[in-house]
Short mmCIF file of C-alpha atoms and ligand atoms in Angstrom, two decimals:
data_model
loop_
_atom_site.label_atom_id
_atom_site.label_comp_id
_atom_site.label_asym_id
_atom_site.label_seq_id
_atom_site.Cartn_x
_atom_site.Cartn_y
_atom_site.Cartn_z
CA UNK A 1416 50.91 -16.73 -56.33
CA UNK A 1417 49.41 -15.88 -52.94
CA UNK A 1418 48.22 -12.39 -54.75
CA UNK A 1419 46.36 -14.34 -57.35
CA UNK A 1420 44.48 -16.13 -54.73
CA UNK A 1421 43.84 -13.13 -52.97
CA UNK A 1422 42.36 -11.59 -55.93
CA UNK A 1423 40.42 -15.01 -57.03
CA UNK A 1424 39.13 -14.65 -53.35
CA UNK A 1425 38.21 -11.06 -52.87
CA UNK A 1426 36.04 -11.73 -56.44
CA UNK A 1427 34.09 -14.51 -54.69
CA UNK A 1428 33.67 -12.62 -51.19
CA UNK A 1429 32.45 -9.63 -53.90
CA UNK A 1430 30.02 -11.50 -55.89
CA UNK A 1431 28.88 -13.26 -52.03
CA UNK A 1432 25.50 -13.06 -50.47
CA UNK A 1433 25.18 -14.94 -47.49
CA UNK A 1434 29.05 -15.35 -46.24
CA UNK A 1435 29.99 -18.37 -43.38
CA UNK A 1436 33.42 -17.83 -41.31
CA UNK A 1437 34.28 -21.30 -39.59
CA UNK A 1438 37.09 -20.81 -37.63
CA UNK A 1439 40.06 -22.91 -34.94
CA UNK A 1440 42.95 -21.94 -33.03
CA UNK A 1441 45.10 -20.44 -35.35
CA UNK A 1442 42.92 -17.59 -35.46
CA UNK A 1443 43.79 -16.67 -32.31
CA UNK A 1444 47.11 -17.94 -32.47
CA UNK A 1445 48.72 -14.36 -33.74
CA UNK A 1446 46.58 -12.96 -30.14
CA UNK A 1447 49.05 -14.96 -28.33
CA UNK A 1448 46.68 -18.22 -27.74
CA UNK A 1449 48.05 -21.56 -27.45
CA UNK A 1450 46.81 -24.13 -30.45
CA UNK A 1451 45.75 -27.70 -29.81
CA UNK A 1452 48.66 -28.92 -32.04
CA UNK A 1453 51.09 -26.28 -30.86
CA UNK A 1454 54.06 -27.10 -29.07
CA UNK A 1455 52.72 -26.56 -25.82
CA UNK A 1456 49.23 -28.56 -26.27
CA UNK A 1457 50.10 -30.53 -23.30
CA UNK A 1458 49.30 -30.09 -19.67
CA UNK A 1459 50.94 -31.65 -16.35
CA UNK A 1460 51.71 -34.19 -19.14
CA UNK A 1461 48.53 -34.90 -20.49
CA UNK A 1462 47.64 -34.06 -24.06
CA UNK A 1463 44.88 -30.77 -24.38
CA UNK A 1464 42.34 -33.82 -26.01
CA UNK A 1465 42.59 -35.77 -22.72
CA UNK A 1466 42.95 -32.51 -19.94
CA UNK A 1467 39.56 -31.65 -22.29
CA UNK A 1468 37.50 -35.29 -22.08
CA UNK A 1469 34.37 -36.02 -20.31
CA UNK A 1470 36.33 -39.20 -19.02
CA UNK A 1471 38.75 -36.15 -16.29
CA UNK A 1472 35.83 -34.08 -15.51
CA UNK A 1473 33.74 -37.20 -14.44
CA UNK A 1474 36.60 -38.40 -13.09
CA UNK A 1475 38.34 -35.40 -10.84
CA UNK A 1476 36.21 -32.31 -11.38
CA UNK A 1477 38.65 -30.10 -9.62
CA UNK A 1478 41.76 -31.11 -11.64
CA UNK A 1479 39.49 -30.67 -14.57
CA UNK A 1480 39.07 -27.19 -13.50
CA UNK A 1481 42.47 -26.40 -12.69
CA UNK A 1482 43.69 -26.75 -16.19
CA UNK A 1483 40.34 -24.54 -17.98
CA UNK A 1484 41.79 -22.18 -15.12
CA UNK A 1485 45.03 -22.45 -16.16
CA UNK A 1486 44.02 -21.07 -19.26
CA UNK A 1487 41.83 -18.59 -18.63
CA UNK A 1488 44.67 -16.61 -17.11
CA UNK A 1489 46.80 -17.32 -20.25
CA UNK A 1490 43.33 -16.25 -21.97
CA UNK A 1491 42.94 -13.09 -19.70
CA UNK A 1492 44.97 -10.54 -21.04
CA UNK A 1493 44.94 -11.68 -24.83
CA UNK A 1494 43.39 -8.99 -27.11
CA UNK A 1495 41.52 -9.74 -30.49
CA UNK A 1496 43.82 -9.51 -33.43
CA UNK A 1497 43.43 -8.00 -36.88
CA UNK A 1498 41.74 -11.64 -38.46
CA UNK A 1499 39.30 -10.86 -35.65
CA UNK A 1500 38.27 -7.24 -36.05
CA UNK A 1501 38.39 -8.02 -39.88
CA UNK A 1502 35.81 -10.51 -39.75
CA UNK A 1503 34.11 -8.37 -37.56
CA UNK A 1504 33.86 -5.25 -39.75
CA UNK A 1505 33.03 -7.58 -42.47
CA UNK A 1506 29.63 -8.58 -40.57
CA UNK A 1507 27.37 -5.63 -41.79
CA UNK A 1508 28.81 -5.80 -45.52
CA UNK A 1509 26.49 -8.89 -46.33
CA UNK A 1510 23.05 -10.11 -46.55
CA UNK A 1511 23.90 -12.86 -44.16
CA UNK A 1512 27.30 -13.07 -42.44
CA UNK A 1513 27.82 -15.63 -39.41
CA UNK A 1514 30.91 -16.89 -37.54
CA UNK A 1515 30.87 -20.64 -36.28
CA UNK A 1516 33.54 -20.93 -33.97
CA UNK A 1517 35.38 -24.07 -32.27
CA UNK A 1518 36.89 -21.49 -30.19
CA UNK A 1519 36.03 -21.38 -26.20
CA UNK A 1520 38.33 -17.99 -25.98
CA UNK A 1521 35.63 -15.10 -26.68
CA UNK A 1522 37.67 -13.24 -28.93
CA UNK A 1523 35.09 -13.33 -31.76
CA UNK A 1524 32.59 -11.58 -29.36
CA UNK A 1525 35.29 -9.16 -28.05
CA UNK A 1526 36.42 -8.03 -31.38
CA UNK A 1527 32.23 -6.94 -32.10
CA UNK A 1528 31.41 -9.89 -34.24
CA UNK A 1529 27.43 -10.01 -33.19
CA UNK A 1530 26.21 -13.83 -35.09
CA UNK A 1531 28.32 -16.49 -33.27
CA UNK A 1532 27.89 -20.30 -32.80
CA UNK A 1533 30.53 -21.41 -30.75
CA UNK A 1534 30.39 -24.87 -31.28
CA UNK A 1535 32.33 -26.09 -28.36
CA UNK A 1536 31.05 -23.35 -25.87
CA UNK A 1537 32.91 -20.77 -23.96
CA UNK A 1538 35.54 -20.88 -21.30
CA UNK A 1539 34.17 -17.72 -19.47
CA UNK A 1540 31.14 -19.21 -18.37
CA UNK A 1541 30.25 -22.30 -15.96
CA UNK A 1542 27.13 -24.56 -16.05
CA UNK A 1543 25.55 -26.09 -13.25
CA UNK A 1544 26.27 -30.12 -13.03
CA UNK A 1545 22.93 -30.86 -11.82
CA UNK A 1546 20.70 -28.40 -13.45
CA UNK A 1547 22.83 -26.75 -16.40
CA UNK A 1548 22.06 -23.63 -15.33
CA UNK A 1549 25.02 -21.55 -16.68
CA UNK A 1550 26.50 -18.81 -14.91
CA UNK A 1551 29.37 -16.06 -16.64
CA UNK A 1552 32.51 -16.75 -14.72
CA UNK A 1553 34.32 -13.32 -15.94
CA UNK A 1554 36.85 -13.77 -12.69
CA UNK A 1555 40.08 -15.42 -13.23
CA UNK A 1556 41.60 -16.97 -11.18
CA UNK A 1557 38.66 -18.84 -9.60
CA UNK A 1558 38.94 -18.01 -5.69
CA UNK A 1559 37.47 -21.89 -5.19
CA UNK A 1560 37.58 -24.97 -7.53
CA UNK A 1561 35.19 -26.13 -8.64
CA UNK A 1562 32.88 -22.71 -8.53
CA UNK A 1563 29.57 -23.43 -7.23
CA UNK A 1564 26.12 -21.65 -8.30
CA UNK A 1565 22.73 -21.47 -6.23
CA UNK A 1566 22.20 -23.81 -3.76
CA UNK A 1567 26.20 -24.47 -3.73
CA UNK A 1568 25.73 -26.14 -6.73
CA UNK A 1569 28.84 -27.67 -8.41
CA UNK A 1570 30.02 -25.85 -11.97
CA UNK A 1571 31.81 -27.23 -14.69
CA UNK A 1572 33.02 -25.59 -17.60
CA UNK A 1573 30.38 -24.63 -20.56
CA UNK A 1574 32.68 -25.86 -22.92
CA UNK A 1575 32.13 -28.95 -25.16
CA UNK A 1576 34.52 -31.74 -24.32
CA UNK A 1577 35.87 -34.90 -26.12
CA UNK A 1578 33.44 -38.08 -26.11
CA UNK A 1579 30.32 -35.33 -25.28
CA UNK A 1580 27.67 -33.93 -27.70
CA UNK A 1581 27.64 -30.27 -28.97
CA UNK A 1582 25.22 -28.21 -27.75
CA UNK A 1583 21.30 -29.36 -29.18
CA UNK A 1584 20.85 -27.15 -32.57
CA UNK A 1585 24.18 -25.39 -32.50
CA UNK A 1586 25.41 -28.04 -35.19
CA UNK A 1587 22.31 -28.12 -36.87
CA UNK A 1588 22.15 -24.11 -37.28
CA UNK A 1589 25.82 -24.10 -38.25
CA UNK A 1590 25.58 -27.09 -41.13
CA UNK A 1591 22.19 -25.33 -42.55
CA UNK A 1592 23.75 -21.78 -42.73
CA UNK A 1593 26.93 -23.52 -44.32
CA UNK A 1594 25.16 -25.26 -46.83
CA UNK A 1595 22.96 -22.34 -48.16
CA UNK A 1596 26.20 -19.84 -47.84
CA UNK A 1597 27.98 -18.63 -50.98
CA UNK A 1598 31.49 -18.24 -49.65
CA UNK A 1599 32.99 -20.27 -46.59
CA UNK A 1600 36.17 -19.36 -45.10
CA UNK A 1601 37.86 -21.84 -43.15
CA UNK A 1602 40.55 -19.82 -40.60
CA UNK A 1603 42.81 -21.36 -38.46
CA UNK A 1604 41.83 -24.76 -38.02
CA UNK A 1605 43.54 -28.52 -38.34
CA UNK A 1606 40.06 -29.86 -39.46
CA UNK A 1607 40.70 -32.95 -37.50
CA UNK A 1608 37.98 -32.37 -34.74
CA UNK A 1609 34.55 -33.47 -35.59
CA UNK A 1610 31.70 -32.89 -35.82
CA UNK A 1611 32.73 -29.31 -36.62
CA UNK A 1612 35.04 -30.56 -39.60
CA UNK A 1613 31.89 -31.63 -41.35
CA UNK A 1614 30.68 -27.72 -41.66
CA UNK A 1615 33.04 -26.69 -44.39
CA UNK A 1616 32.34 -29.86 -46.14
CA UNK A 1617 28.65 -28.65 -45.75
CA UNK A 1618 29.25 -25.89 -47.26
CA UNK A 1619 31.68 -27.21 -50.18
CA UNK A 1620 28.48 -29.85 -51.31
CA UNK A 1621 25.74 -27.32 -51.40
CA UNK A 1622 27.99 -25.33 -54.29
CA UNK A 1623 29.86 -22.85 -52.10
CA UNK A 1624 33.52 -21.66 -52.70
CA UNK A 1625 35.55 -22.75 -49.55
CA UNK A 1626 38.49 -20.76 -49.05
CA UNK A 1627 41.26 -22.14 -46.59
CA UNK A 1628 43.60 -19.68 -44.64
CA UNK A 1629 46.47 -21.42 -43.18
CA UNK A 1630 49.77 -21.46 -42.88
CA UNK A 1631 50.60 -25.08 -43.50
CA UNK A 1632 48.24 -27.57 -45.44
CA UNK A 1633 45.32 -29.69 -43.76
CA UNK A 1634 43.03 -32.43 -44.23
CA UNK A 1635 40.78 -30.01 -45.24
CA UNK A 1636 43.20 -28.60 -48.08
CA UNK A 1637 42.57 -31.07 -51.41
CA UNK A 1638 38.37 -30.19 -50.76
CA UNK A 1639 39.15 -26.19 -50.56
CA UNK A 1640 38.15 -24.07 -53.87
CA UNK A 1641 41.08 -22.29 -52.87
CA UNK A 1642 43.97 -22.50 -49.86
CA UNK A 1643 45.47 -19.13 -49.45
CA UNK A 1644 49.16 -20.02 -47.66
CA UNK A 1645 49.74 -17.57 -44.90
CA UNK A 1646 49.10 -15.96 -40.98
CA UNK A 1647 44.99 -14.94 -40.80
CA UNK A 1648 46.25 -11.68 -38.93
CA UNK A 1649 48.10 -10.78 -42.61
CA UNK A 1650 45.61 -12.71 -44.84
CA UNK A 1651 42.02 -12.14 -43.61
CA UNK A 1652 41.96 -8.37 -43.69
CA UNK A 1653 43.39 -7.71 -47.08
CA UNK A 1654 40.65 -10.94 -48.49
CA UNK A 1655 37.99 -8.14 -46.79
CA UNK A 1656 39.77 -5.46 -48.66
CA UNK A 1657 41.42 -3.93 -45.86
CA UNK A 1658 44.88 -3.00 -46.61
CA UNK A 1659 44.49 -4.28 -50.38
CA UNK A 1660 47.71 -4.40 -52.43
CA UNK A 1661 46.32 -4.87 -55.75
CA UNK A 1662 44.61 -1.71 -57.50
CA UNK A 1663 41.85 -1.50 -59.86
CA UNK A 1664 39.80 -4.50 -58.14
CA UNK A 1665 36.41 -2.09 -57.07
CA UNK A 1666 35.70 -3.44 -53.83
CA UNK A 1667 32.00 -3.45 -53.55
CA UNK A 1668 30.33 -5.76 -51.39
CA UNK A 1669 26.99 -7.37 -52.21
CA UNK A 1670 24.52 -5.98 -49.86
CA UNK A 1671 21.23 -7.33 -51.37
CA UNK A 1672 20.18 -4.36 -52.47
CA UNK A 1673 19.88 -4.84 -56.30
C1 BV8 B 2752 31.38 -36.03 -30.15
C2 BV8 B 2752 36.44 -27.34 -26.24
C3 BV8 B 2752 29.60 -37.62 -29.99
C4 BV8 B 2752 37.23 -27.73 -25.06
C5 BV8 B 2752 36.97 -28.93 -28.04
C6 BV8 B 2752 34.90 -39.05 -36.04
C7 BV8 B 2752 36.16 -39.39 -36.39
C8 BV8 B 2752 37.17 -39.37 -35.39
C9 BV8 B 2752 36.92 -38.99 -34.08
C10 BV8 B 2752 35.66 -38.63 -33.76
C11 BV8 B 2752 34.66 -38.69 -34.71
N1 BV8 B 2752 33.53 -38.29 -34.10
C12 BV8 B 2752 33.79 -38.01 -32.80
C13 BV8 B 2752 35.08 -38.23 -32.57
C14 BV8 B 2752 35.73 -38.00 -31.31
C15 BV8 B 2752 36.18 -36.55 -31.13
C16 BV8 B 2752 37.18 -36.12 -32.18
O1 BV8 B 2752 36.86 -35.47 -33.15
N2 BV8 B 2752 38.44 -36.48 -31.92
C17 BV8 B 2752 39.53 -36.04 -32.84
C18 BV8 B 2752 40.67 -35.51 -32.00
C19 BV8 B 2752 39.98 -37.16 -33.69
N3 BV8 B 2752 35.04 -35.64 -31.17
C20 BV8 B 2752 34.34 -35.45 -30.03
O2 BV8 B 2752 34.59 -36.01 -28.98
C21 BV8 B 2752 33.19 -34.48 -30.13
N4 BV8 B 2752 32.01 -35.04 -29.53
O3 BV8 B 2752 31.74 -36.48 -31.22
O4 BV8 B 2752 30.28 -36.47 -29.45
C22 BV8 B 2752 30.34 -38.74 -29.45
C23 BV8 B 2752 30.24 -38.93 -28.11
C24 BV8 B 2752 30.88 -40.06 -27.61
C25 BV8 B 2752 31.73 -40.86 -28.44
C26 BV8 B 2752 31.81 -40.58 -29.79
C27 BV8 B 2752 31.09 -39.51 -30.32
C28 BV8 B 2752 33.48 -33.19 -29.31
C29 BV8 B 2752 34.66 -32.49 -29.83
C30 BV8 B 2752 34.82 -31.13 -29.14
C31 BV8 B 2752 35.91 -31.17 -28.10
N5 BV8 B 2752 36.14 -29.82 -27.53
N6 BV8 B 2752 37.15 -27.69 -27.48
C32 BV8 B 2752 38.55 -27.01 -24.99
O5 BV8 B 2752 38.73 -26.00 -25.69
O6 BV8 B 2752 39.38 -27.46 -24.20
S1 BV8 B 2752 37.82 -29.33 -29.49
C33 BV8 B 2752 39.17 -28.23 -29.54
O7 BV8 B 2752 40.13 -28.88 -30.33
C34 BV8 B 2752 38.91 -26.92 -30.23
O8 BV8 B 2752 37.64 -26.39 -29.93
C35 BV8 B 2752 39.03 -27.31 -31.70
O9 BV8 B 2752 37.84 -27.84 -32.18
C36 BV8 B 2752 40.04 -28.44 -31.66
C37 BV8 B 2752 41.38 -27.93 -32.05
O10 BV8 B 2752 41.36 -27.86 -33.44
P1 BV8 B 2752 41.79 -26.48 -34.18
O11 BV8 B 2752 40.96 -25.37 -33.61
O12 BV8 B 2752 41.74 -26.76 -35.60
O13 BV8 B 2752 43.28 -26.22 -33.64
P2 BV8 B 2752 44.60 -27.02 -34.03
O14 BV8 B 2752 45.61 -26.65 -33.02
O15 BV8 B 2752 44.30 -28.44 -34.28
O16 BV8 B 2752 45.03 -26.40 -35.44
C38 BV8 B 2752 45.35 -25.04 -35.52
C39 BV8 B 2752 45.52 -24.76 -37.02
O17 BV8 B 2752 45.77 -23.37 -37.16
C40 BV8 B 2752 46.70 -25.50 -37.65
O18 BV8 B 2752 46.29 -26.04 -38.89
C41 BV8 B 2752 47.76 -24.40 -37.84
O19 BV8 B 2752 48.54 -24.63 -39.00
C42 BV8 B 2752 46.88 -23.18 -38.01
N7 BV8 B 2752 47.50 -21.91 -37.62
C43 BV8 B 2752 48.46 -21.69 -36.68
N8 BV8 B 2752 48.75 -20.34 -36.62
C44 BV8 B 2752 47.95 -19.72 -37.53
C45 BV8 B 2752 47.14 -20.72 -38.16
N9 BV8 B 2752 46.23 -20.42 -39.09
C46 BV8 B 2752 46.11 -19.09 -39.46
N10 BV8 B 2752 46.85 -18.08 -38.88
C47 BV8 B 2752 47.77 -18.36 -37.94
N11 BV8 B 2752 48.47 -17.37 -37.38
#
């Protein structure tokens, strides 16, 4: 079953141009990151979607910082996993290749994946309250809360949080490359988030084959071309032909050139 997929998959990603990766969590889940839905998605009792609102951080900026803190240590010694460099190594092997992230972790960009929306920013980096100047925050953990930029100004995470816009144009640029892509994957996400649920949907009305990877079924599943059952750390590099257990199937890419 899952081998039939693969192959059905590999001969899209073959045939592909212009390729879109949208990825959640569970990409990173097999690099030893915590999911939304996992079983530790709450904080000092409060569930991830509330620790993550615009309704704390207006509220109690510090607390607000202590739990992005929190996980930045978990975040600081995780290490990309082989989904990651996969997609990563895939990058060059198409005309157009781009990765549109929900992820705030960095691993995309750590594993050498160079075209990267993150749609709901980046947990290593701080913006300024007043003037949204951001400012990388590599240091973890924070030797004050909040951490202030010039002029002591306030910081608060450059991450997108719940009941707040995504950042102008990221969307937009995400939804246009997703609806003029051949293949989609979908890695590692729930699909219950939106905006950012939309893009695969994008992607599935302008013609494209939208391949799910994913251990368990989602909302997204019954709208997939194809739902390949399974970790990305095991799946994703044998769909890019790395580790490939079925012979004969030439792997050649389409680069554009003729
Ligand atoms: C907004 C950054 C305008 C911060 C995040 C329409 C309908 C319903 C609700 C809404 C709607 N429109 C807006 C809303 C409200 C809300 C929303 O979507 N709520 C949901 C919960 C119902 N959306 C917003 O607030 C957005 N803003 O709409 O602004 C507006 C303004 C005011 C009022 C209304 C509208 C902003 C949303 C962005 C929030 N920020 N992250 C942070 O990181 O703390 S979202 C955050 O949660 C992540 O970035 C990600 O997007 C989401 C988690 O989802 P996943 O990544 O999919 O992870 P999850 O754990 O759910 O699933 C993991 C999956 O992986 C599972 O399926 C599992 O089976 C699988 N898996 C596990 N292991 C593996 C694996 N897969 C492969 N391999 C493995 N090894």
């Amino acid at each position: 079953m899952i081998d039939d997929q693969l192959q059905q998959a590999r001969q899209y990603l073959a045939a592909a141009r212009r390729v879109v990766v949208f990825t959640g969590a569970g990409i990173s889940a097999e690099s030893g990151v915590p999911t939304f839905r996992g079983k530790d998605a709450t904080w000092k009792g409060m569930p991830a979607a509330v620790a993550s609102s615009i309704g704390l951080l207006e509220q109690d900026l510090t607390t607000a910082w202590e739990w992005f803190d929190y996980r930045r240590t978990l975040l600081k010694t995780v290490v990309p996993n082989a989904a990651h460099l996969a997609v990563a190594q895939a990058e060059t092997r198409f005309e157009d290749f781009l990765v549109v992230t929900q992820n705030v972790d960095g691993l995309h960009q750590k594993a050498g994946s160079q075209r990267i929306i993150e749609l709901h920013g980046n947990i290593w980096r701080g913006r300024g309250l007043r003037t949204g100047k951001r400012y990388p925050l590599p240091e973890t953990p924070l030797p004050t809360l909040p951490p202030r930029g010039d002029q002591d100004e306030p910081l608060r995470p450059d991450v997108v949080l719940f009941g707040e816009m995504l950042p102008a144009g990221a969307f937009e640029e995400a939804e246009i490359a997703a609806s003029r892509c051949d293949v989609c994957l979908v890695i590692g996400t729930s699909g219950v988030v939106y905006p950012a649920a939309l893009i695969p949907f994008a992607a599935r009305d302008a013609g494209a084959a939208v391949i799910e990877v994913n251990p368990e079924s989602t909302d997204l599943t019954p709208h997939m071309t194809l739902s390949l059952r399974g970790l990305a750390g095991d799946i994703v590099p044998r769909l890019f032909g790395q580790a490939s257990t079925s012979p004969g199937l030439p792997f050649t890419m389409h680069t554009g050139q003729g």
